[in-house]
Amino acid sequence: GAVVSQHPSWVICKSGTSVKIECRSLDFQATTMFWYRQFPKQSLMLMATSNEGSKATYEQGVEKDKFLINHASLTLSTLTVTSAHPEDSSFYICSARAETSGDYYEQYFGPGTRLTVT
Amino acid sequence: GQNIDQPTEMTATEGAIVQINCTYQTSGFNGLFWYQQHAGEAPTFLSYNVLDGLEEKGRFSSFLSRSKGYSYLLLKELQMKDSASYLCAVRDGDYKLSFGAGTTVTVRA
């Protein structure tokens, strides 16, 4: 089956610093990747849609200058949280959409990255 | 936009059956998904419905009625490992998923 990895799995950083999270599709090419954020005991909220070779599309209320997304290849998307603050502490999950979607469960989720900003 | 409702919590006994309901009001519909999520982990796919009716997959079944904006996930022969959060998600025409808040199922011995 399709596998998506994320790195790091958890990270602690100081307020004001930037953190980069990587999302990789390991055995398939993903023209589209999605970034979600999940606060404790809440559901996943879509932050942005990342398309290979083009600018990401951000959901309403998500600051594009704070959450920088780069999708430089068909297997890698990165999310950089810039000038992180404690309120950015959350569980960040990416998913990748398989290029050939005859497969109906087309979004494959990564294992998530736990970010804690102190 | 999307409005997806599901109960917050449910409790059931090991070996029993539990049904988790999901109602939705969406601006576009291109399929409904159910995911299982254990605390601190990513969601794992359980089922997919795009046409009306019941889809059965082992101990898990999912039902969809598009005219009613309604789905349910049926978990049979509950096991302790089924204790988790169950997420209902609707896919729109742009292939984006909108998730409900999730239903926490607790299985008791």
JSON list of C-alpha atoms in Angstrom, two decimals:
[
{"chain": "A", "resi": 1, "resn": "GLY", "atom": "CA", "xyz": [0.00, 0.00, 0.00]},
{"chain": "A", "resi": 2, "resn": "ALA", "atom": "CA", "xyz": [0.92, 3.65, -0.29]},
{"chain": "A", "resi": 3, "resn": "VAL", "atom": "CA", "xyz": [3.14, 4.96, 2.49]},
{"chain": "A", "resi": 4, "resn": "VAL", "atom": "CA", "xyz": [3.58, 8.54, 3.60]},
{"chain": "A", "resi": 5, "resn": "SER", "atom": "CA", "xyz": [6.26, 9.53, 6.06]},
{"chain": "A", "resi": 6, "resn": "GLN", "atom": "CA", "xyz": [6.75, 12.67, 8.10]},
{"chain": "A", "resi": 7, "resn": "HIS", "atom": "CA", "xyz": [9.84, 14.03, 9.73]},
{"chain": "A", "resi": 8, "resn": "PRO", "atom": "CA", "xyz": [10.33, 14.81, 12.50]},
{"chain": "A", "resi": 9, "resn": "SER", "atom": "CA", "xyz": [7.73, 12.86, 14.46]},
{"chain": "A", "resi": 10, "resn": "TRP", "atom": "CA", "xyz": [7.97, 15.36, 17.26]},
{"chain": "A", "resi": 11, "resn": "VAL", "atom": "CA", "xyz": [9.79, 18.61, 17.82]},
{"chain": "A", "resi": 12, "resn": "ILE", "atom": "CA", "xyz": [10.16, 21.12, 20.63]},
{"chain": "A", "resi": 13, "resn": "CYS", "atom": "CA", "xyz": [11.25, 24.62, 19.75]},
{"chain": "A", "resi": 14, "resn": "LYS", "atom": "CA", "xyz": [11.53, 27.99, 21.41]},
{"chain": "A", "resi": 15, "resn": "SER", "atom": "CA", "xyz": [9.12, 30.80, 20.74]},
{"chain": "A", "resi": 16, "resn": "GLY", "atom": "CA", "xyz": [10.24, 32.93, 17.80]},
{"chain": "A", "resi": 17, "resn": "THR", "atom": "CA", "xyz": [12.13, 30.20, 15.97]},
{"chain": "A", "resi": 18, "resn": "SER", "atom": "CA", "xyz": [11.11, 28.42, 12.77]},
{"chain": "A", "resi": 19, "resn": "VAL", "atom": "CA", "xyz": [10.43, 24.74, 12.32]},
{"chain": "A", "resi": 20, "resn": "LYS", "atom": "CA", "xyz": [10.35, 22.72, 9.11]},
{"chain": "A", "resi": 21, "resn": "ILE", "atom": "CA", "xyz": [8.27, 19.56, 8.75]},
{"chain": "A", "resi": 22, "resn": "GLU", "atom": "CA", "xyz": [8.77, 17.20, 5.83]},
{"chain": "A", "resi": 23, "resn": "CYS", "atom": "CA", "xyz": [6.15, 15.00, 4.22]},
{"chain": "A", "resi": 24, "resn": "ARG", "atom": "CA", "xyz": [7.25, 12.31, 1.79]},
{"chain": "A", "resi": 25, "resn": "SER", "atom": "CA", "xyz": [5.36, 9.82, -0.32]},
{"chain": "A", "resi": 26, "resn": "LEU", "atom": "CA", "xyz": [7.62, 6.78, -0.26]},
{"chain": "A", "resi": 27, "resn": "ASP", "atom": "CA", "xyz": [6.30, 4.50, -2.97]},
{"chain": "A", "resi": 28, "resn": "PHE", "atom": "CA", "xyz": [4.15, 6.68, -5.17]},
{"chain": "A", "resi": 29, "resn": "GLN", "atom": "CA", "xyz": [4.13, 10.10, -6.78]},
{"chain": "A", "resi": 30, "resn": "ALA", "atom": "CA", "xyz": [1.89, 12.70, -5.26]},
{"chain": "A", "resi": 31, "resn": "THR", "atom": "CA", "xyz": [0.94, 15.71, -7.33]},
{"chain": "A", "resi": 32, "resn": "THR", "atom": "CA", "xyz": [-1.16, 16.96, -4.45]},
{"chain": "A", "resi": 33, "resn": "MET", "atom": "CA", "xyz": [-0.44, 16.93, -0.74]},
{"chain": "A", "resi": 34, "resn": "PHE", "atom": "CA", "xyz": [-2.58, 18.30, 2.05]},
{"chain": "A", "resi": 35, "resn": "TRP", "atom": "CA", "xyz": [-1.55, 19.77, 5.39]},
{"chain": "A", "resi": 36, "resn": "TYR", "atom": "CA", "xyz": [-3.83, 19.46, 8.41]},
{"chain": "A", "resi": 37, "resn": "ARG", "atom": "CA", "xyz": [-3.62, 20.69, 11.96]},
{"chain": "A", "resi": 38, "resn": "GLN", "atom": "CA", "xyz": [-5.26, 18.97, 14.89]},
{"chain": "A", "resi": 39, "resn": "PHE", "atom": "CA", "xyz": [-5.60, 20.46, 18.37]},
{"chain": "A", "resi": 40, "resn": "PRO", "atom": "CA", "xyz": [-6.19, 18.13, 21.32]},
{"chain": "A", "resi": 41, "resn": "LYS", "atom": "CA", "xyz": [-9.56, 16.41, 21.23]},
{"chain": "A", "resi": 42, "resn": "GLN", "atom": "CA", "xyz": [-10.51, 18.23, 18.06]},
{"chain": "A", "resi": 43, "resn": "SER", "atom": "CA", "xyz": [-10.77, 17.07, 14.50]},
{"chain": "A", "resi": 44, "resn": "LEU", "atom": "CA", "xyz": [-8.42, 17.64, 11.63]},
{"chain": "A", "resi": 45, "resn": "MET", "atom": "CA", "xyz": [-8.58, 21.06, 10.06]},
{"chain": "A", "resi": 46, "resn": "LEU", "atom": "CA", "xyz": [-7.29, 21.48, 6.55]},
{"chain": "A", "resi": 47, "resn": "MET", "atom": "CA", "xyz": [-4.67, 24.21, 6.41]},
{"chain": "A", "resi": 48, "resn": "ALA", "atom": "CA", "xyz": [-3.59, 24.14, 2.81]},
{"chain": "A", "resi": 49, "resn": "THR", "atom": "CA", "xyz": [-3.39, 22.17, -0.40]},
{"chain": "A", "resi": 50, "resn": "SER", "atom": "CA", "xyz": [0.07, 21.78, -1.84]},
{"chain": "A", "resi": 51, "resn": "ASN", "atom": "CA", "xyz": [0.52, 21.17, -5.55]},
{"chain": "A", "resi": 52, "resn": "GLU", "atom": "CA", "xyz": [3.83, 20.13, -7.03]},
{"chain": "A", "resi": 53, "resn": "GLY", "atom": "CA", "xyz": [5.52, 23.00, -8.82]},
{"chain": "A", "resi": 54, "resn": "SER", "atom": "CA", "xyz": [2.98, 25.64, -7.94]},
{"chain": "A", "resi": 55, "resn": "LYS", "atom": "CA", "xyz": [1.92, 27.79, -5.02]},
{"chain": "A", "resi": 56, "resn": "ALA", "atom": "CA", "xyz": [-0.06, 26.26, -2.20]},
{"chain": "A", "resi": 57, "resn": "THR", "atom": "CA", "xyz": [-3.71, 27.07, -1.73]},
{"chain": "A", "resi": 58, "resn": "TYR", "atom": "CA", "xyz": [-4.49, 28.10, 1.84]},
{"chain": "A", "resi": 59, "resn": "GLU", "atom": "CA", "xyz": [-7.78, 27.70, 3.64]},
{"chain": "A", "resi": 60, "resn": "GLN", "atom": "CA", "xyz": [-9.52, 30.73, 5.02]},
{"chain": "A", "resi": 61, "resn": "GLY", "atom": "CA", "xyz": [-7.94, 31.96, 8.22]},
{"chain": "A", "resi": 62, "resn": "VAL", "atom": "CA", "xyz": [-4.57, 30.31, 7.66]},
{"chain": "A", "resi": 63, "resn": "GLU", "atom": "CA", "xyz": [-1.69, 32.77, 7.36]},
{"chain": "A", "resi": 64, "resn": "LYS", "atom": "CA", "xyz": [0.35, 31.91, 4.30]},
{"chain": "A", "resi": 65, "resn": "ASP", "atom": "CA", "xyz": [3.31, 33.98, 5.47]},
{"chain": "A", "resi": 66, "resn": "LYS", "atom": "CA", "xyz": [3.43, 32.10, 8.73]},
{"chain": "A", "resi": 67, "resn": "PHE", "atom": "CA", "xyz": [2.95, 28.60, 7.34]},
{"chain": "A", "resi": 68, "resn": "LEU", "atom": "CA", "xyz": [5.22, 28.31, 4.34]},
{"chain": "A", "resi": 69, "resn": "ILE", "atom": "CA", "xyz": [4.59, 25.35, 2.09]},
{"chain": "A", "resi": 70, "resn": "ASN", "atom": "CA", "xyz": [6.91, 24.11, -0.61]},
{"chain": "A", "resi": 71, "resn": "HIS", "atom": "CA", "xyz": [6.16, 21.17, -2.89]},
{"chain": "A", "resi": 72, "resn": "ALA", "atom": "CA", "xyz": [9.36, 20.91, -4.86]},
{"chain": "A", "resi": 73, "resn": "SER", "atom": "CA", "xyz": [9.00, 17.37, -6.13]},
{"chain": "A", "resi": 74, "resn": "LEU", "atom": "CA", "xyz": [6.39, 14.69, -6.64]},
{"chain": "A", "resi": 75, "resn": "THR", "atom": "CA", "xyz": [7.42, 12.98, -3.43]},
{"chain": "A", "resi": 76, "resn": "LEU", "atom": "CA", "xyz": [8.18, 15.82, -1.02]},
{"chain": "A", "resi": 77, "resn": "SER", "atom": "CA", "xyz": [6.28, 18.69, 0.52]},
{"chain": "A", "resi": 78, "resn": "THR", "atom": "CA", "xyz": [7.51, 20.80, 3.41]},
{"chain": "A", "resi": 79, "resn": "LEU", "atom": "CA", "xyz": [5.68, 22.95, 5.91]},
{"chain": "A", "resi": 80, "resn": "THR", "atom": "CA", "xyz": [7.67, 25.62, 7.71]},
{"chain": "A", "resi": 81, "resn": "VAL", "atom": "CA", "xyz": [6.15, 27.24, 10.76]},
{"chain": "A", "resi": 82, "resn": "THR", "atom": "CA", "xyz": [7.84, 30.61, 10.95]},
{"chain": "A", "resi": 83, "resn": "SER", "atom": "CA", "xyz": [8.29, 32.60, 14.14]},
{"chain": "A", "resi": 84, "resn": "ALA", "atom": "CA", "xyz": [6.49, 29.91, 16.08]},
{"chain": "A", "resi": 85, "resn": "HIS", "atom": "CA", "xyz": [4.49, 30.79, 19.17]},
{"chain": "A", "resi": 86, "resn": "PRO", "atom": "CA", "xyz": [3.00, 28.59, 21.88]},
{"chain": "A", "resi": 87, "resn": "GLU", "atom": "CA", "xyz": [-0.42, 28.76, 20.22]},
{"chain": "A", "resi": 88, "resn": "ASP", "atom": "CA", "xyz": [1.10, 27.02, 17.19]},
{"chain": "A", "resi": 89, "resn": "SER", "atom": "CA", "xyz": [1.68, 23.94, 19.32]},
{"chain": "A", "resi": 90, "resn": "SER", "atom": "CA", "xyz": [-0.37, 21.24, 17.66]},
{"chain": "A", "resi": 91, "resn": "PHE", "atom": "CA", "xyz": [-0.34, 17.94, 15.81]},
{"chain": "A", "resi": 92, "resn": "TYR", "atom": "CA", "xyz": [0.45, 18.52, 12.14]},
{"chain": "A", "resi": 93, "resn": "ILE", "atom": "CA", "xyz": [-0.56, 15.80, 9.69]},
{"chain": "A", "resi": 94, "resn": "CYS", "atom": "CA", "xyz": [0.06, 15.62, 5.99]},
{"chain": "A", "resi": 95, "resn": "SER", "atom": "CA", "xyz": [-1.65, 13.47, 3.42]},
{"chain": "A", "resi": 96, "resn": "ALA", "atom": "CA", "xyz": [-0.76, 12.67, -0.14]},
{"chain": "A", "resi": 97, "resn": "ARG", "atom": "CA", "xyz": [-3.05, 12.06, -3.03]},
{"chain": "A", "resi": 98, "resn": "ALA", "atom": "CA", "xyz": [-1.99, 9.31, -5.39]},
{"chain": "A", "resi": 99, "resn": "GLU", "atom": "CA", "xyz": [-1.45, 10.48, -8.92]},
{"chain": "A", "resi": 100, "resn": "THR", "atom": "CA", "xyz": [-3.45, 7.64, -10.41]},
{"chain": "A", "resi": 101, "resn": "SER", "atom": "CA", "xyz": [-6.63, 7.74, -8.44]},
{"chain": "A", "resi": 102, "resn": "GLY", "atom": "CA", "xyz": [-8.50, 4.76, -9.64]},
{"chain": "A", "resi": 103, "resn": "ASP", "atom": "CA", "xyz": [-7.95, 4.03, -5.95]},
{"chain": "A", "resi": 104, "resn": "TYR", "atom": "CA", "xyz": [-10.91, 5.52, -4.16]},
{"chain": "A", "resi": 105, "resn": "TYR", "atom": "CA", "xyz": [-9.23, 5.98, -0.80]},
{"chain": "A", "resi": 106, "resn": "GLU", "atom": "CA", "xyz": [-6.84, 8.30, -2.43]},
{"chain": "A", "resi": 107, "resn": "GLN", "atom": "CA", "xyz": [-5.54, 10.33, 0.49]},
{"chain": "A", "resi": 108, "resn": "TYR", "atom": "CA", "xyz": [-2.84, 8.53, 2.42]},
{"chain": "A", "resi": 109, "resn": "PHE", "atom": "CA", "xyz": [-1.98, 10.08, 5.76]},
{"chain": "A", "resi": 110, "resn": "GLY", "atom": "CA", "xyz": [1.42, 10.51, 7.30]},
{"chain": "A", "resi": 111, "resn": "PRO", "atom": "CA", "xyz": [2.03, 9.59, 10.95]},
{"chain": "A", "resi": 112, "resn": "GLY", "atom": "CA", "xyz": [1.91, 13.22, 12.08]},
{"chain": "A", "resi": 113, "resn": "THR", "atom": "CA", "xyz": [4.34, 15.64, 13.73]},
{"chain": "A", "resi": 114, "resn": "ARG", "atom": "CA", "xyz": [3.82, 16.83, 17.28]},
{"chain": "A", "resi": 115, "resn": "LEU", "atom": "CA", "xyz": [5.04, 20.43, 17.59]},
{"chain": "A", "resi": 116, "resn": "THR", "atom": "CA", "xyz": [5.51, 21.99, 21.00]},
{"chain": "A", "resi": 117, "resn": "VAL", "atom": "CA", "xyz": [6.55, 25.63, 21.21]},
{"chain": "A", "resi": 118, "resn": "THR", "atom": "CA", "xyz": [7.90, 26.75, 24.56]},
{"chain": "B", "resi": 1, "resn": "GLY", "atom": "CA", "xyz": [-18.92, 25.20, 3.29]},
{"chain": "B", "resi": 2, "resn": "GLN", "atom": "CA", "xyz": [-19.25, 21.91, 5.08]},
{"chain": "B", "resi": 3, "resn": "ASN", "atom": "CA", "xyz": [-21.16, 21.10, 8.24]},
{"chain": "B", "resi": 4, "resn": "ILE", "atom": "CA", "xyz": [-20.55, 17.61, 9.58]},
{"chain": "B", "resi": 5, "resn": "ASP", "atom": "CA", "xyz": [-22.08, 16.36, 12.81]},
{"chain": "B", "resi": 6, "resn": "GLN", "atom": "CA", "xyz": [-21.38, 13.22, 14.78]},
{"chain": "B", "resi": 7, "resn": "PRO", "atom": "CA", "xyz": [-21.78, 12.33, 18.45]},
{"chain": "B", "resi": 8, "resn": "THR", "atom": "CA", "xyz": [-18.93, 13.22, 20.75]},
{"chain": "B", "resi": 9, "resn": "GLU", "atom": "CA", "xyz": [-18.69, 10.00, 22.72]},
{"chain": "B", "resi": 10, "resn": "MET", "atom": "CA", "xyz": [-20.07, 6.47, 22.79]},
{"chain": "B", "resi": 11, "resn": "THR", "atom": "CA", "xyz": [-19.45, 3.59, 25.16]},
{"chain": "B", "resi": 12, "resn": "ALA", "atom": "CA", "xyz": [-20.10, -0.07, 24.50]},
{"chain": "B", "resi": 13, "resn": "THR", "atom": "CA", "xyz": [-19.23, -3.48, 25.87]},
{"chain": "B", "resi": 14, "resn": "GLU", "atom": "CA", "xyz": [-16.72, -5.86, 24.35]},
{"chain": "B", "resi": 15, "resn": "GLY", "atom": "CA", "xyz": [-18.46, -8.11, 21.82]},
{"chain": "B", "resi": 16, "resn": "ALA", "atom": "CA", "xyz": [-21.35, -5.70, 21.30]},
{"chain": "B", "resi": 17, "resn": "ILE", "atom": "CA", "xyz": [-22.31, -3.58, 18.29]},
{"chain": "B", "resi": 18, "resn": "VAL", "atom": "CA", "xyz": [-22.04, 0.19, 18.06]},
{"chain": "B", "resi": 19, "resn": "GLN", "atom": "CA", "xyz": [-23.43, 2.50, 15.38]},
{"chain": "B", "resi": 20, "resn": "ILE", "atom": "CA", "xyz": [-21.91, 5.92, 14.87]},
{"chain": "B", "resi": 21, "resn": "ASN", "atom": "CA", "xyz": [-24.10, 8.35, 12.97]},
{"chain": "B", "resi": 22, "resn": "CYS", "atom": "CA", "xyz": [-22.91, 11.21, 10.82]},
{"chain": "B", "resi": 23, "resn": "THR", "atom": "CA", "xyz": [-25.02, 13.89, 9.21]},
{"chain": "B", "resi": 24, "resn": "TYR", "atom": "CA", "xyz": [-23.66, 16.38, 6.77]},
{"chain": "B", "resi": 25, "resn": "GLN", "atom": "CA", "xyz": [-24.59, 19.48, 4.86]},
{"chain": "B", "resi": 26, "resn": "THR", "atom": "CA", "xyz": [-22.10, 20.25, 2.16]},
{"chain": "B", "resi": 27, "resn": "SER", "atom": "CA", "xyz": [-21.66, 22.54, -0.80]},
{"chain": "B", "resi": 28, "resn": "GLY", "atom": "CA", "xyz": [-20.35, 19.66, -2.87]},
{"chain": "B", "resi": 29, "resn": "PHE", "atom": "CA", "xyz": [-20.26, 15.90, -2.42]},
{"chain": "B", "resi": 30, "resn": "ASN", "atom": "CA", "xyz": [-17.79, 13.48, -3.88]},
{"chain": "B", "resi": 31, "resn": "GLY", "atom": "CA", "xyz": [-17.76, 10.68, -1.36]},
{"chain": "B", "resi": 32, "resn": "LEU", "atom": "CA", "xyz": [-17.86, 10.04, 2.38]},
{"chain": "B", "resi": 33, "resn": "PHE", "atom": "CA", "xyz": [-15.04, 8.44, 4.34]},
{"chain": "B", "resi": 34, "resn": "TRP", "atom": "CA", "xyz": [-14.71, 6.95, 7.78]},
{"chain": "B", "resi": 35, "resn": "TYR", "atom": "CA", "xyz": [-11.35, 6.94, 9.53]},
{"chain": "B", "resi": 36, "resn": "GLN", "atom": "CA", "xyz": [-10.13, 5.50, 12.81]},
{"chain": "B", "resi": 37, "resn": "GLN", "atom": "CA", "xyz": [-7.69, 7.51, 14.85]},
{"chain": "B", "resi": 38, "resn": "HIS", "atom": "CA", "xyz": [-5.89, 6.44, 18.00]},
{"chain": "B", "resi": 39, "resn": "ALA", "atom": "CA", "xyz": [-4.61, 9.17, 20.27]},
{"chain": "B", "resi": 40, "resn": "GLY", "atom": "CA", "xyz": [-1.46, 10.80, 18.93]},
{"chain": "B", "resi": 41, "resn": "GLU", "atom": "CA", "xyz": [-1.57, 8.92, 15.66]},
{"chain": "B", "resi": 42, "resn": "ALA", "atom": "CA", "xyz": [-2.68, 9.71, 12.14]},
{"chain": "B", "resi": 43, "resn": "PRO", "atom": "CA", "xyz": [-6.08, 8.60, 10.86]},
{"chain": "B", "resi": 44, "resn": "THR", "atom": "CA", "xyz": [-6.33, 5.23, 9.18]},
{"chain": "B", "resi": 45, "resn": "PHE", "atom": "CA", "xyz": [-8.84, 4.54, 6.43]},
{"chain": "B", "resi": 46, "resn": "LEU", "atom": "CA", "xyz": [-11.84, 2.37, 7.28]},
{"chain": "B", "resi": 47, "resn": "SER", "atom": "CA", "xyz": [-14.44, 2.81, 4.58]},
{"chain": "B", "resi": 48, "resn": "TYR", "atom": "CA", "xyz": [-15.65, 4.81, 1.63]},
{"chain": "B", "resi": 49, "resn": "ASN", "atom": "CA", "xyz": [-19.14, 5.40, 0.26]},
{"chain": "B", "resi": 50, "resn": "VAL", "atom": "CA", "xyz": [-20.08, 7.39, -2.79]},
{"chain": "B", "resi": 51, "resn": "LEU", "atom": "CA", "xyz": [-23.33, 5.64, -3.75]},
{"chain": "B", "resi": 52, "resn": "ASP", "atom": "CA", "xyz": [-26.31, 4.99, -1.50]},
{"chain": "B", "resi": 53, "resn": "GLY", "atom": "CA", "xyz": [-26.29, 1.76, 0.38]},
{"chain": "B", "resi": 54, "resn": "LEU", "atom": "CA", "xyz": [-24.25, -0.41, 2.67]},
{"chain": "B", "resi": 55, "resn": "GLU", "atom": "CA", "xyz": [-20.59, -1.28, 2.28]},
{"chain": "B", "resi": 56, "resn": "GLU", "atom": "CA", "xyz": [-19.42, -4.18, 4.40]},
{"chain": "B", "resi": 57, "resn": "LYS", "atom": "CA", "xyz": [-15.81, -4.81, 5.27]},
{"chain": "B", "resi": 58, "resn": "GLY", "atom": "CA", "xyz": [-15.28, -7.46, 7.89]},
{"chain": "B", "resi": 59, "resn": "ARG", "atom": "CA", "xyz": [-16.43, -6.24, 11.30]},
{"chain": "B", "resi": 60, "resn": "PHE", "atom": "CA", "xyz": [-16.98, -2.72, 9.95]},
{"chain": "B", "resi": 61, "resn": "SER", "atom": "CA", "xyz": [-19.83, -1.58, 7.72]},
{"chain": "B", "resi": 62, "resn": "SER", "atom": "CA", "xyz": [-20.75, 1.85, 6.47]},
{"chain": "B", "resi": 63, "resn": "PHE", "atom": "CA", "xyz": [-24.02, 3.15, 5.10]},
{"chain": "B", "resi": 64, "resn": "LEU", "atom": "CA", "xyz": [-24.81, 6.21, 3.04]},
{"chain": "B", "resi": 65, "resn": "SER", "atom": "CA", "xyz": [-27.99, 8.04, 2.10]},
{"chain": "B", "resi": 66, "resn": "ARG", "atom": "CA", "xyz": [-27.13, 11.00, -0.07]},
{"chain": "B", "resi": 67, "resn": "SER", "atom": "CA", "xyz": [-30.69, 12.34, -0.16]},
{"chain": "B", "resi": 68, "resn": "LYS", "atom": "CA", "xyz": [-30.74, 12.48, 3.64]},
{"chain": "B", "resi": 69, "resn": "GLY", "atom": "CA", "xyz": [-27.16, 13.64, 4.06]},
{"chain": "B", "resi": 70, "resn": "TYR", "atom": "CA", "xyz": [-26.63, 10.75, 6.43]},
{"chain": "B", "resi": 71, "resn": "SER", "atom": "CA", "xyz": [-24.13, 8.02, 7.02]},
{"chain": "B", "resi": 72, "resn": "TYR", "atom": "CA", "xyz": [-23.35, 5.56, 9.75]},
{"chain": "B", "resi": 73, "resn": "LEU", "atom": "CA", "xyz": [-20.44, 3.36, 10.69]},
{"chain": "B", "resi": 74, "resn": "LEU", "atom": "CA", "xyz": [-21.32, 0.04, 12.27]},
{"chain": "B", "resi": 75, "resn": "LEU", "atom": "CA", "xyz": [-18.74, -1.72, 14.38]},
{"chain": "B", "resi": 76, "resn": "LYS", "atom": "CA", "xyz": [-19.58, -5.34, 15.20]},
{"chain": "B", "resi": 77, "resn": "GLU", "atom": "CA", "xyz": [-18.04, -7.78, 17.68]},
{"chain": "B", "resi": 78, "resn": "LEU", "atom": "CA", "xyz": [-16.30, -4.95, 19.47]},
{"chain": "B", "resi": 79, "resn": "GLN", "atom": "CA", "xyz": [-12.81, -5.53, 20.73]},
{"chain": "B", "resi": 80, "resn": "MET", "atom": "CA", "xyz": [-10.83, -3.52, 23.24]},
{"chain": "B", "resi": 81, "resn": "LYS", "atom": "CA", "xyz": [-8.51, -2.36, 20.48]},
{"chain": "B", "resi": 82, "resn": "ASP", "atom": "CA", "xyz": [-11.48, -0.67, 18.80]},
{"chain": "B", "resi": 83, "resn": "SER", "atom": "CA", "xyz": [-11.37, 2.03, 21.47]},
{"chain": "B", "resi": 84, "resn": "ALA", "atom": "CA", "xyz": [-10.45, 5.07, 19.41]},
{"chain": "B", "resi": 85, "resn": "SER", "atom": "CA", "xyz": [-11.83, 8.18, 17.76]},
{"chain": "B", "resi": 86, "resn": "TYR", "atom": "CA", "xyz": [-13.85, 7.66, 14.58]},
{"chain": "B", "resi": 87, "resn": "LEU", "atom": "CA", "xyz": [-13.90, 10.46, 12.07]},
{"chain": "B", "resi": 88, "resn": "CYS", "atom": "CA", "xyz": [-16.52, 11.07, 9.41]},
{"chain": "B", "resi": 89, "resn": "ALA", "atom": "CA", "xyz": [-15.15, 13.02, 6.44]},
{"chain": "B", "resi": 90, "resn": "VAL", "atom": "CA", "xyz": [-16.82, 14.36, 3.32]},
{"chain": "B", "resi": 91, "resn": "ARG", "atom": "CA", "xyz": [-14.92, 14.92, 0.11]},
{"chain": "B", "resi": 92, "resn": "ASP", "atom": "CA", "xyz": [-15.91, 17.80, -2.13]},
{"chain": "B", "resi": 93, "resn": "GLY", "atom": "CA", "xyz": [-15.53, 18.30, -5.85]},
{"chain": "B", "resi": 94, "resn": "ASP", "atom": "CA", "xyz": [-11.98, 19.60, -5.39]},
{"chain": "B", "resi": 95, "resn": "TYR", "atom": "CA", "xyz": [-11.03, 16.38, -3.60]},
{"chain": "B", "resi": 96, "resn": "LYS", "atom": "CA", "xyz": [-10.64, 18.17, -0.30]},
{"chain": "B", "resi": 97, "resn": "LEU", "atom": "CA", "xyz": [-11.74, 16.39, 2.86]},
{"chain": "B", "resi": 98, "resn": "SER", "atom": "CA", "xyz": [-13.74, 18.07, 5.61]},
{"chain": "B", "resi": 99, "resn": "PHE", "atom": "CA", "xyz": [-13.79, 16.19, 8.87]},
{"chain": "B", "resi": 100, "resn": "GLY", "atom": "CA", "xyz": [-16.35, 15.95, 11.61]},
{"chain": "B", "resi": 101, "resn": "ALA", "atom": "CA", "xyz": [-15.18, 16.47, 15.17]},
{"chain": "B", "resi": 102, "resn": "GLY", "atom": "CA", "xyz": [-14.89, 12.75, 15.73]},
{"chain": "B", "resi": 103, "resn": "THR", "atom": "CA", "xyz": [-16.65, 10.25, 17.99]},
{"chain": "B", "resi": 104, "resn": "THR", "atom": "CA", "xyz": [-14.65, 8.75, 20.82]},
{"chain": "B", "resi": 105, "resn": "VAL", "atom": "CA", "xyz": [-15.64, 5.13, 21.30]},
{"chain": "B", "resi": 106, "resn": "THR", "atom": "CA", "xyz": [-14.75, 3.45, 24.56]},
{"chain": "B", "resi": 107, "resn": "VAL", "atom": "CA", "xyz": [-15.00, -0.33, 24.70]},
{"chain": "B", "resi": 108, "resn": "ARG", "atom": "CA", "xyz": [-15.42, -1.79, 28.18]},
{"chain": "B", "resi": 109, "resn": "ALA", "atom": "CA", "xyz": [-14.77, -5.35, 29.24]}
]
